[in-house]
Tab-separated table of C-alpha atoms and ligand atoms in Angstrom:
chain	number	residue	atom	x	y	z
A	18	MET	CA	4.010	-28.652	30.821
A	19	GLU	CA	0.977	-27.115	28.728
A	20	ASP	CA	-1.146	-24.240	29.390
A	21	PHE	CA	-3.834	-26.106	30.195
A	22	LEU	CA	-6.266	-22.612	31.456
A	23	LYS	CA	-4.882	-20.829	28.760
A	24	LEU	CA	-3.719	-17.963	30.898
A	25	ASP	CA	-1.284	-17.092	28.522
A	26	ASP	CA	-4.164	-15.719	27.016
A	27	GLN	CA	-3.921	-13.116	29.373
A	28	LEU	CA	0.176	-12.151	29.358
A	29	SER	CA	1.090	-9.500	26.671
A	30	LYS	CA	3.501	-10.164	24.284
A	31	ASP	CA	6.188	-8.552	26.264
A	32	GLU	CA	5.450	-11.004	28.605
A	33	LEU	CA	5.355	-13.858	26.979
A	34	LYS	CA	8.555	-12.950	25.102
A	35	LEU	CA	10.083	-12.418	28.310
A	36	ARG	CA	8.878	-15.525	29.218
A	37	ASP	CA	10.336	-17.617	26.955
A	38	SER	CA	13.430	-16.718	26.099
A	39	ILE	CA	14.456	-16.705	30.123
A	40	ASN	CA	12.592	-20.597	29.661
A	41	LYS	CA	14.500	-21.397	26.910
A	42	TRP	CA	18.089	-19.744	28.304
A	43	VAL	CA	17.206	-21.955	31.420
A	44	TYR	CA	16.544	-24.805	29.992
A	45	ALA	CA	19.364	-25.050	27.318
A	46	ASP	CA	22.232	-23.033	29.371
A	47	VAL	CA	21.475	-23.557	33.145
A	48	ILE	CA	20.073	-26.713	33.906
A	49	PRO	CA	22.378	-29.002	32.158
A	50	SER	CA	25.429	-27.211	34.862
A	51	MET	CA	22.895	-27.368	38.149
A	52	PRO	CA	23.399	-31.031	39.162
A	53	ASP	CA	27.483	-30.333	39.781
A	54	ALA	CA	26.763	-27.161	40.791
A	55	PHE	CA	24.178	-28.299	43.188
A	56	GLU	CA	26.980	-31.241	44.344
A	57	GLN	CA	30.073	-28.977	45.431
A	58	SER	CA	27.822	-26.431	46.673
A	59	VAL	CA	29.541	-23.653	44.002
A	60	PHE	CA	27.313	-20.068	43.053
A	61	PRO	CA	27.755	-20.006	39.311
A	62	LYS	CA	28.861	-16.473	38.786
A	63	GLU	CA	28.746	-16.957	35.253
A	64	ILE	CA	24.897	-16.238	34.922
A	65	ILE	CA	24.955	-12.872	36.607
A	66	PRO	CA	25.745	-11.234	33.169
A	67	ARG	CA	22.810	-13.228	31.719
A	68	LEU	CA	20.294	-12.123	34.134
A	69	SER	CA	21.170	-7.926	33.802
A	70	SER	CA	21.280	-8.143	29.946
A	71	ALA	CA	18.074	-10.238	30.338
A	72	GLY	CA	17.021	-6.890	32.589
A	73	ILE	CA	15.806	-9.261	35.209
A	74	LEU	CA	17.929	-7.524	37.624
A	75	GLY	CA	16.233	-4.444	38.509
A	76	ILE	CA	13.026	-5.433	36.838
A	77	LYS	CA	10.221	-2.827	38.038
A	78	LEU	CA	12.983	-0.477	38.812
A	79	PRO	CA	12.587	2.643	37.046
A	80	LYS	CA	14.547	3.329	33.847
A	81	GLU	CA	16.855	6.250	35.338
A	82	TYR	CA	18.038	3.759	38.185
A	83	GLY	CA	18.867	1.025	35.158
A	84	GLY	CA	15.487	-0.686	36.153
A	85	ARG	CA	13.361	-2.188	32.989
A	86	ALA	CA	10.290	-0.090	34.642
A	87	MET	CA	8.400	-3.226	34.131
A	88	LYS	CA	5.456	-4.736	36.082
A	89	ASP	CA	4.245	-7.400	39.396
A	90	VAL	CA	3.766	-10.465	36.774
A	91	ALA	CA	6.745	-10.123	34.343
A	92	TYR	CA	8.775	-10.374	37.726
A	93	GLY	CA	6.355	-12.933	38.500
A	94	LEU	CA	6.890	-14.749	34.994
A	95	ALA	CA	10.821	-14.577	35.518
A	96	CYS	CA	10.465	-16.087	39.107
A	97	GLN	CA	8.573	-19.094	37.787
A	98	GLU	CA	11.001	-19.545	34.810
A	99	LEU	CA	14.497	-19.773	36.737
A	100	GLU	CA	12.810	-21.773	40.245
A	101	LYS	CA	12.877	-24.509	36.930
A	102	ALA	CA	16.283	-24.279	36.829
A	103	ASP	CA	16.928	-23.880	41.148
A	104	SER	CA	15.464	-22.361	44.312
A	105	ALA	CA	19.002	-20.539	44.194
A	106	ILE	CA	19.193	-18.501	41.407
A	107	ARG	CA	15.596	-17.233	41.686
A	108	SER	CA	16.777	-16.522	45.547
A	109	PHE	CA	18.968	-14.897	44.479
A	110	VAL	CA	16.841	-12.595	42.044
A	111	SER	CA	14.706	-12.021	44.701
A	112	ILE	CA	17.393	-10.901	47.498
A	113	GLN	CA	19.174	-8.996	44.886
A	114	ASN	CA	15.479	-7.416	43.375
A	115	SER	CA	13.399	-7.250	45.916
A	116	LEU	CA	14.870	-7.919	50.011
A	117	CYS	CA	17.363	-5.670	48.590
A	118	MET	CA	16.993	-2.734	45.765
A	119	PHE	CA	13.954	-2.379	46.323
A	120	PRO	CA	13.954	-1.005	50.659
A	121	ILE	CA	17.323	0.965	48.761
A	122	PHE	CA	14.478	2.420	46.167
A	123	LYS	CA	11.903	3.380	48.356
A	124	TYR	CA	13.750	3.584	52.207
A	125	GLY	CA	16.815	5.324	50.738
A	126	THR	CA	18.008	9.474	50.054
A	127	GLU	CA	18.325	9.992	46.641
A	128	GLU	CA	22.361	9.956	47.232
A	129	ILE	CA	21.994	6.499	47.881
A	130	LYS	CA	20.338	5.129	44.741
A	131	GLN	CA	22.907	6.861	42.518
A	132	LYS	CA	25.295	5.282	44.172
A	133	PHE	CA	24.504	1.114	44.607
A	134	LEU	CA	21.075	0.264	42.184
A	135	PRO	CA	22.575	1.224	39.180
A	136	LYS	CA	25.704	-1.136	40.016
A	137	MET	CA	22.804	-3.684	40.954
A	138	THR	CA	20.937	-4.033	37.905
A	139	LYS	CA	24.266	-4.077	36.332
A	140	GLY	CA	25.417	-7.431	38.639
A	141	GLU	CA	28.290	-5.871	39.406
A	142	CYS	CA	26.930	-5.269	43.485
A	143	LEU	CA	25.855	-8.221	44.679
A	144	SER	CA	23.676	-7.850	48.067
A	145	PHE	CA	22.066	-9.307	51.017
A	146	PHE	CA	19.359	-9.042	53.435
A	147	GLY	CA	19.980	-9.315	56.644
A	148	LEU	CA	17.600	-9.629	59.685
A	149	THR	CA	17.224	-12.883	60.749
A	150	GLU	CA	19.231	-13.878	64.038
A	151	GLU	CA	19.627	-16.630	66.462
A	152	SER	CA	16.543	-15.277	68.104
A	153	GLY	CA	14.054	-16.369	65.722
A	154	GLY	CA	13.430	-15.898	61.987
A	155	SER	CA	9.361	-15.914	62.873
A	156	ASP	CA	9.760	-12.575	66.123
A	157	PRO	CA	12.104	-11.133	63.680
A	158	SER	CA	10.684	-7.732	66.343
A	159	ASN	CA	12.660	-9.387	68.656
A	160	LEU	CA	16.058	-8.824	66.777
A	161	GLN	CA	19.249	-8.027	69.311
A	162	THR	CA	21.259	-6.610	66.399
A	163	THR	CA	21.919	-3.101	67.749
A	164	ALA	CA	22.630	0.421	65.609
A	165	LYS	CA	24.216	3.141	67.934
A	166	LYS	CA	23.761	6.910	66.862
A	167	VAL	CA	27.866	7.745	66.722
A	168	SER	CA	29.412	11.386	65.289
A	169	GLY	CA	29.381	11.050	61.421
A	170	GLY	CA	27.527	7.489	61.717
A	171	TRP	CA	26.531	4.334	63.681
A	172	GLU	CA	27.805	1.992	65.399
A	173	LEU	CA	26.703	-1.691	64.036
A	174	ASN	CA	26.838	-4.611	66.490
A	175	GLY	CA	25.269	-8.229	66.815
A	176	ASN	CA	25.035	-11.389	64.516
A	177	LYS	CA	22.780	-12.174	62.112
A	178	LYS	CA	22.447	-16.123	60.895
A	179	TRP	CA	21.331	-17.606	57.735
A	180	ILE	CA	21.532	-15.380	55.656
A	181	GLY	CA	21.269	-15.873	51.828
A	182	ILE	CA	24.222	-14.688	49.433
A	183	SER	CA	25.393	-13.012	51.985
A	184	PRO	CA	29.523	-14.672	51.708
A	185	ILE	CA	29.239	-13.899	48.195
A	186	ALA	CA	28.313	-10.593	48.780
A	187	ASP	CA	29.263	-6.152	48.385
A	188	ILE	CA	26.594	-4.867	50.714
A	189	GLY	CA	24.001	-5.772	52.922
A	190	ILE	CA	20.769	-4.361	54.035
A	191	ILE	CA	21.199	-4.578	58.252
A	192	TRP	CA	18.153	-4.241	60.541
A	193	ALA	CA	18.119	-3.281	64.087
A	194	GLN	CA	17.254	-1.460	67.077
A	195	THR	CA	17.613	2.179	67.459
A	196	ASP	CA	16.638	4.084	70.914
A	197	HIS	CA	13.915	5.174	68.217
A	198	GLY	CA	12.515	1.231	66.692
A	199	ILE	CA	14.201	-1.405	63.893
A	200	ARG	CA	15.358	0.840	61.501
A	201	GLY	CA	17.724	-0.449	58.091
A	202	PHE	CA	21.082	0.660	57.197
A	203	ILE	CA	23.945	-0.760	54.215
A	204	VAL	CA	26.935	-2.282	55.077
A	205	GLU	CA	29.646	-2.856	52.907
A	206	LYS	CA	31.948	-5.566	52.604
A	207	ASN	CA	35.047	-3.582	53.696
A	208	PHE	CA	33.954	-1.804	56.308
A	209	GLU	CA	35.665	-2.933	59.257
A	210	GLY	CA	34.267	-5.532	61.564
A	211	PHE	CA	32.435	-7.114	59.314
A	212	GLU	CA	33.001	-10.681	58.585
A	213	ALA	CA	30.287	-12.942	56.499
A	214	LYS	CA	30.784	-16.919	56.721
A	215	ASP	CA	29.398	-20.001	54.475
A	216	ILE	CA	26.907	-22.115	56.690
A	217	PRO	CA	28.758	-25.138	55.500
A	218	GLN	CA	26.379	-28.541	55.671
A	219	ARG	CA	23.301	-26.982	54.126
A	220	MET	CA	21.599	-29.838	52.329
A	221	SER	CA	19.181	-27.431	51.195
A	222	LEU	CA	19.770	-24.330	48.009
A	223	ARG	CA	23.194	-25.783	48.681
A	224	ILE	CA	23.767	-23.575	45.101
A	225	ALA	CA	23.194	-20.561	47.091
A	226	LYS	CA	25.741	-18.926	49.582
A	227	VAL	CA	23.692	-18.984	52.611
A	228	GLY	CA	26.218	-17.114	55.929
A	229	GLU	CA	26.220	-15.573	59.368
A	230	VAL	CA	26.881	-12.355	59.398
A	231	LYS	CA	29.261	-10.773	62.097
A	232	LEU	CA	28.745	-7.345	62.870
A	233	ASN	CA	31.473	-6.062	66.125
A	234	LYS	CA	31.225	-1.974	66.190
A	235	VAL	CA	31.224	-1.462	62.646
A	236	PHE	CA	30.527	2.109	61.830
A	237	VAL	CA	28.185	2.873	59.097
A	238	PRO	CA	27.789	5.978	57.660
A	239	ASP	CA	25.084	8.733	58.212
A	240	SER	CA	24.503	8.613	54.500
A	241	HIS	CA	24.259	4.214	54.427
A	242	PHE	CA	21.620	4.994	56.860
A	243	LEU	CA	17.908	4.262	55.168
A	244	PRO	CA	16.006	7.294	56.332
A	245	GLY	CA	12.040	5.756	55.368
A	246	THR	CA	13.063	2.467	57.637
A	247	GLU	CA	11.254	5.332	59.979
A	248	LYS	CA	7.901	2.434	60.055
A	249	GLY	CA	9.803	0.153	62.078
A	250	ILE	CA	9.631	-3.541	61.364
A	251	SER	CA	6.396	-2.996	59.539
A	252	ALA	CA	9.825	-0.956	56.241
A	253	ALA	CA	11.582	-4.685	56.846
A	254	LEU	CA	8.247	-6.247	56.252
A	255	SER	CA	7.675	-4.581	53.499
A	256	CYS	CA	10.556	-5.995	51.626
A	257	LEU	CA	9.589	-9.518	52.800
A	258	ASN	CA	6.050	-8.885	50.909
A	259	GLU	CA	7.884	-8.433	47.848
A	260	ALA	CA	10.340	-11.362	47.700
A	261	ARG	CA	7.050	-13.274	49.337
A	262	TYR	CA	5.255	-12.667	45.954
A	263	GLY	CA	7.794	-13.633	44.214
A	264	ILE	CA	8.638	-16.767	46.403
A	265	ALA	CA	4.769	-17.628	45.322
A	266	TRP	CA	6.002	-17.848	41.001
A	267	GLY	CA	9.251	-19.518	41.719
A	268	ALA	CA	7.872	-22.624	44.100
A	269	VAL	CA	4.969	-22.894	40.806
A	270	GLY	CA	7.621	-22.988	38.480
A	271	ALA	CA	9.822	-25.857	40.607
A	272	ALA	CA	6.886	-28.060	40.723
A	273	THR	CA	6.369	-27.462	37.389
A	274	ASP	CA	9.870	-29.115	36.491
A	275	CYS	CA	9.623	-31.581	38.930
A	276	PHE	CA	5.348	-33.057	36.936
A	277	ASP	CA	6.808	-31.977	33.683
A	278	ARG	CA	10.255	-34.701	34.531
A	279	THR	CA	8.212	-37.024	36.022
A	280	LEU	CA	5.195	-37.793	33.669
A	281	ALA	CA	7.815	-37.979	30.608
A	282	TYR	CA	9.644	-40.570	33.136
A	283	LEU	CA	6.721	-42.574	33.093
A	284	LYS	CA	5.550	-42.838	30.093
A	285	ASP	CA	8.939	-44.186	29.112
A	286	ARG	CA	9.000	-46.253	31.889
A	287	GLU	CA	8.228	-50.021	32.106
A	288	LEU	CA	6.810	-52.244	34.749
A	289	PHE	CA	4.827	-55.246	34.934
A	290	GLY	CA	4.676	-55.438	30.509
A	291	LYS	CA	3.131	-52.214	30.309
A	292	SER	CA	3.536	-48.809	30.631
A	293	ALA	CA	4.048	-46.762	34.187
A	294	ALA	CA	1.726	-44.017	33.250
A	295	SER	CA	-1.314	-46.531	32.363
A	296	PHE	CA	-1.457	-47.332	35.891
A	297	GLN	CA	-4.277	-46.589	37.893
A	298	LEU	CA	-2.395	-45.120	40.852
A	299	ILE	CA	-0.129	-43.538	39.239
A	300	GLN	CA	-2.905	-41.358	37.053
A	301	LYS	CA	-4.436	-40.184	40.416
A	302	GLU	CA	-0.785	-38.880	41.125
A	303	LEU	CA	-0.920	-37.328	37.740
A	304	ALA	CA	-4.157	-35.963	37.743
A	305	ASP	CA	-3.204	-34.428	41.404
A	306	MET	CA	-0.658	-32.845	40.646
A	307	PHE	CA	-1.736	-31.336	37.370
A	308	THR	CA	-4.486	-29.786	38.880
A	309	GLU	CA	-2.781	-28.336	41.672
A	310	ILE	CA	-0.227	-26.647	39.225
A	311	ASN	CA	-2.790	-25.308	37.514
A	312	LYS	CA	-5.198	-23.802	40.283
A	313	THR	CA	-1.149	-22.462	41.861
A	314	GLN	CA	-0.958	-21.021	38.375
A	315	ALA	CA	-3.741	-18.774	38.350
A	316	PHE	CA	-3.693	-17.981	41.280
A	317	ASN	CA	-0.675	-15.959	40.683
A	318	LEU	CA	-1.514	-14.514	38.261
A	319	GLN	CA	-4.511	-13.453	39.340
A	320	MET	CA	-2.572	-11.311	42.192
A	321	GLY	CA	0.437	-10.232	40.236
A	322	ARG	CA	-2.689	-7.874	38.206
A	323	LEU	CA	-4.649	-7.484	41.525
A	324	LYS	CA	-0.438	-6.659	42.981
A	325	GLU	CA	0.366	-4.291	39.658
A	326	LYS	CA	-3.373	-2.390	40.519
A	327	GLY	CA	-2.946	-1.593	43.753
A	328	GLU	CA	-5.751	-4.454	45.146
A	329	CYS	CA	-3.156	-7.109	46.677
A	330	PRO	CA	-2.897	-6.833	50.352
A	331	PRO	CA	0.159	-8.777	52.037
A	332	VAL	CA	-2.304	-11.644	53.602
A	333	MET	CA	-3.122	-12.669	49.852
A	334	ILE	CA	0.229	-12.344	49.150
A	335	SER	CA	1.374	-14.830	53.073
A	336	MET	CA	-1.876	-17.255	51.033
A	337	ALA	CA	0.009	-17.590	47.889
A	338	LYS	CA	3.224	-18.014	50.008
A	339	MET	CA	1.847	-20.179	51.572
A	340	ASN	CA	-0.663	-22.240	49.464
A	341	ALA	CA	2.183	-22.719	46.002
A	342	CYS	CA	5.758	-23.479	48.878
A	343	LYS	CA	3.357	-26.431	50.279
A	344	ASN	CA	1.772	-27.669	46.885
A	345	ALA	CA	5.297	-27.541	45.393
A	346	LEU	CA	6.946	-29.284	48.478
A	347	ASP	CA	4.443	-31.729	48.037
A	348	ILE	CA	4.988	-32.507	44.192
A	349	SER	CA	8.366	-32.376	44.518
A	350	ARG	CA	7.823	-35.293	47.643
A	351	ARG	CA	5.498	-36.968	45.349
A	352	CYS	CA	7.223	-37.193	41.827
A	353	ARG	CA	10.292	-38.438	43.567
A	354	ASP	CA	8.576	-41.517	44.520
A	355	LEU	CA	7.166	-42.042	41.133
A	356	LEU	CA	10.655	-41.970	40.000
A	357	GLY	CA	11.894	-44.845	42.548
A	358	ALA	CA	15.389	-44.668	42.983
A	359	ASN	CA	17.023	-42.594	39.838
A	360	GLY	CA	14.072	-40.141	42.237
A	361	ILE	CA	17.545	-39.439	44.794
A	362	SER	CA	19.798	-39.308	41.632
A	363	LEU	CA	20.980	-35.642	41.115
A	364	GLU	CA	21.025	-36.692	37.295
A	365	TYR	CA	17.262	-36.616	37.390
A	366	HIS	CA	16.658	-32.645	39.257
A	367	VAL	CA	13.625	-34.067	40.986
A	368	ILE	CA	15.219	-34.767	44.511
A	369	ARG	CA	17.400	-31.527	43.882
A	370	HIS	CA	14.072	-29.751	43.761
A	371	MET	CA	12.975	-31.099	46.850
A	372	LEU	CA	15.942	-30.515	48.850
A	373	ASN	CA	15.619	-26.722	47.694
A	374	LEU	CA	12.022	-26.334	48.616
A	375	GLU	CA	12.188	-27.584	51.900
A	376	SER	CA	14.008	-23.522	52.188
A	377	VAL	CA	11.642	-22.156	50.147
A	378	TYR	CA	8.192	-23.957	52.537
A	379	THR	CA	10.630	-21.831	55.505
A	380	TYR	CA	11.796	-19.348	54.494
A	381	GLU	CA	9.982	-15.904	54.388
A	382	GLY	CA	7.770	-17.019	56.529
A	383	THR	CA	7.431	-20.495	57.487
A	384	ASP	CA	3.836	-22.474	56.112
A	385	ASN	CA	2.755	-22.115	59.664
A	386	ILE	CA	3.990	-18.018	60.358
A	387	HIS	CA	0.992	-17.697	56.799
A	388	HIS	CA	-1.550	-19.442	58.178
A	389	LEU	CA	-1.866	-17.317	61.217
A	390	ILE	CA	-1.988	-13.791	59.185
A	391	VAL	CA	-4.077	-15.336	56.924
A	392	GLY	CA	-5.815	-16.656	59.826
A	393	GLN	CA	-5.840	-13.575	61.573
A	394	TYR	CA	-7.448	-12.036	58.892
A	395	LEU	CA	-10.083	-14.341	58.943
A	396	THR	CA	-10.666	-14.443	62.630
A	397	GLY	CA	-9.557	-10.751	63.716
A	398	HIS	CA	-7.344	-12.711	66.306
A	399	LYS	CA	-3.811	-12.805	66.231
A	400	ALA	CA	-2.196	-15.851	67.569
A	401	PHE	CA	1.089	-15.776	66.932
A	402	CYS	CA	1.828	-15.704	71.065
B	522	FAD	C1	18.514	-21.016	53.021
B	522	FAD	C2	18.112	-20.330	53.566
B	522	FAD	C3	17.726	-18.911	53.570
B	522	FAD	C4	17.660	-17.890	54.474
B	522	FAD	N1	17.527	-16.457	53.692
B	522	FAD	C5	17.471	-15.199	54.605
B	522	FAD	C6	17.886	-14.297	54.411
B	522	FAD	O1	18.944	-14.154	53.246
B	522	FAD	N2	17.803	-13.136	55.292
B	522	FAD	C7	17.218	-13.348	55.795
B	522	FAD	O2	16.798	-12.560	57.101
B	522	FAD	N3	16.688	-14.270	56.972
B	522	FAD	C8	17.032	-15.699	55.601
B	522	FAD	N4	16.076	-17.132	56.098
B	522	FAD	C9	15.701	-17.611	57.086
B	522	FAD	C10	14.399	-17.900	57.701
B	522	FAD	O3	13.500	-16.323	57.338
B	522	FAD	C11	14.264	-18.389	58.815
B	522	FAD	O4	14.689	-19.232	59.064
B	522	FAD	C12	12.697	-18.290	59.195
B	522	FAD	O5	12.208	-17.214	59.279
B	522	FAD	C13	12.083	-19.012	60.264
B	522	FAD	O6	13.153	-18.485	60.878
B	522	FAD	P1	13.813	-19.934	62.194
B	522	FAD	O7	14.720	-20.676	60.934
B	522	FAD	O8	14.377	-19.153	63.195
B	522	FAD	O9	12.851	-20.829	62.657
B	522	FAD	P2	11.455	-20.953	63.596
B	522	FAD	O10	11.284	-18.735	63.841
B	522	FAD	O11	12.157	-20.946	65.145
B	522	FAD	O12	9.899	-21.597	63.874
B	522	FAD	C14	10.591	-22.899	63.631
B	522	FAD	C15	9.207	-23.823	63.680
B	522	FAD	O13	8.233	-23.073	64.613
B	522	FAD	C16	7.145	-22.107	63.751
B	522	FAD	N5	6.493	-21.584	64.716
B	522	FAD	C17	7.250	-20.452	65.090
B	522	FAD	N6	6.536	-19.414	65.791
B	522	FAD	C18	5.329	-19.926	65.419
B	522	FAD	C19	3.852	-19.621	66.301
B	522	FAD	N7	4.017	-18.154	66.454
B	522	FAD	N8	2.895	-20.085	66.652
B	522	FAD	C20	3.076	-20.812	65.641
B	522	FAD	N9	3.761	-22.436	64.737
B	522	FAD	C21	5.414	-21.365	64.892
B	522	FAD	C22	7.700	-22.691	62.639
B	522	FAD	O14	6.824	-22.338	61.767
B	522	FAD	C23	8.864	-23.446	62.542
B	522	FAD	O15	7.976	-24.379	62.443
B	522	FAD	C24	16.836	-17.343	55.384
B	522	FAD	C25	16.956	-19.081	55.419
B	522	FAD	C26	17.508	-20.340	54.861
B	522	FAD	C27	17.109	-21.695	55.284
């Protein structure tokens, strides 16, 4: 899509280079295999080395841990371009970066950082973030998984549901109730009593492996406890905040891909003896979608620059996640309609984005939850319960 608002003028040379190189790679090498991967529900592991060599895994981490020490806007741009391919690819990157490397870096001991972070940036150690349970993802404080202190470590018991990447991950961050509130622990896939199974029959994010995690008397050594999570649920929420930031950028990437494809399609499509793009109602749809995409991109960039300065509160990220997901889902549905019957075919990509965006709209805080966060900011009243 053209840079209508001239936002590129506000990006550095390094940011433009990163964005354009990911974009080129995504359209040349990733997108062509997405329809089959989606239909067959296969995660394309072959892209992991490329994500690593492009510096996307650990993009914000300091170089001493294998990271690229880049900033928030660079991370956002990477998310935006990756989600043009598929929300599952961006989700994988969000989980690895924001939900797993971030808490290990922020809340882990130096020993545990050295043990896992360099391998994670190389894509040699895949990870998951285990917070949600059957009891309700919108109310994570109510989680039932327990961690009991035992000699030399902790014993974990419980079940997690809807956990991205868990069936193929090497390690996971598990959030569990202790005698002193909710804390984070690193669990390795070969720990006895640990099991992660793919949830079948999913019609969204089919490329990602999203699973159910069972923890049956899993012994986790003291070294794998994240001591900085003494802040309780707010430590888990700080990870979600990082991920939601990337989701806001990613969702507009998916919307842009839908829009570009639909505009090109309509210009080519002849109906009633003329171009479909010449009809007034169709132009209204296009103008609305183009406007929303431009507004969302501008919002994201401003948020990113504020985040880089430490001036982006969580409520701003909630607003961005809410805005980008609502618009992206709406745009994907409108594009699906404008493509007519072709809109339901994976060949045209739009329905895949649309189905994926149903998950993106729900995970990491539903649309309702983000409205309530913004509502609380505006009114001072907490309306969650
Ligand atoms: C594909 C996918 C991948 C995921 N990956 C992960 C992951 O990697 N790790 C992880 O921990 N979780 C993950 N999740 C879980 C996700 O974060 C939760 O599904 C989400 O938080 C919603 O929780 P829930 O499904 O239990 O819905 P519920 O909390 O039961 O919500 C159901 C409905 O009620 C509404 N609602 C809830 N509370 C209120 C309220 N107080 N006021 C008004 N409305 C309300 C919600 O907005 C929603 O519409 C994933 C989910 C999906 C679909």
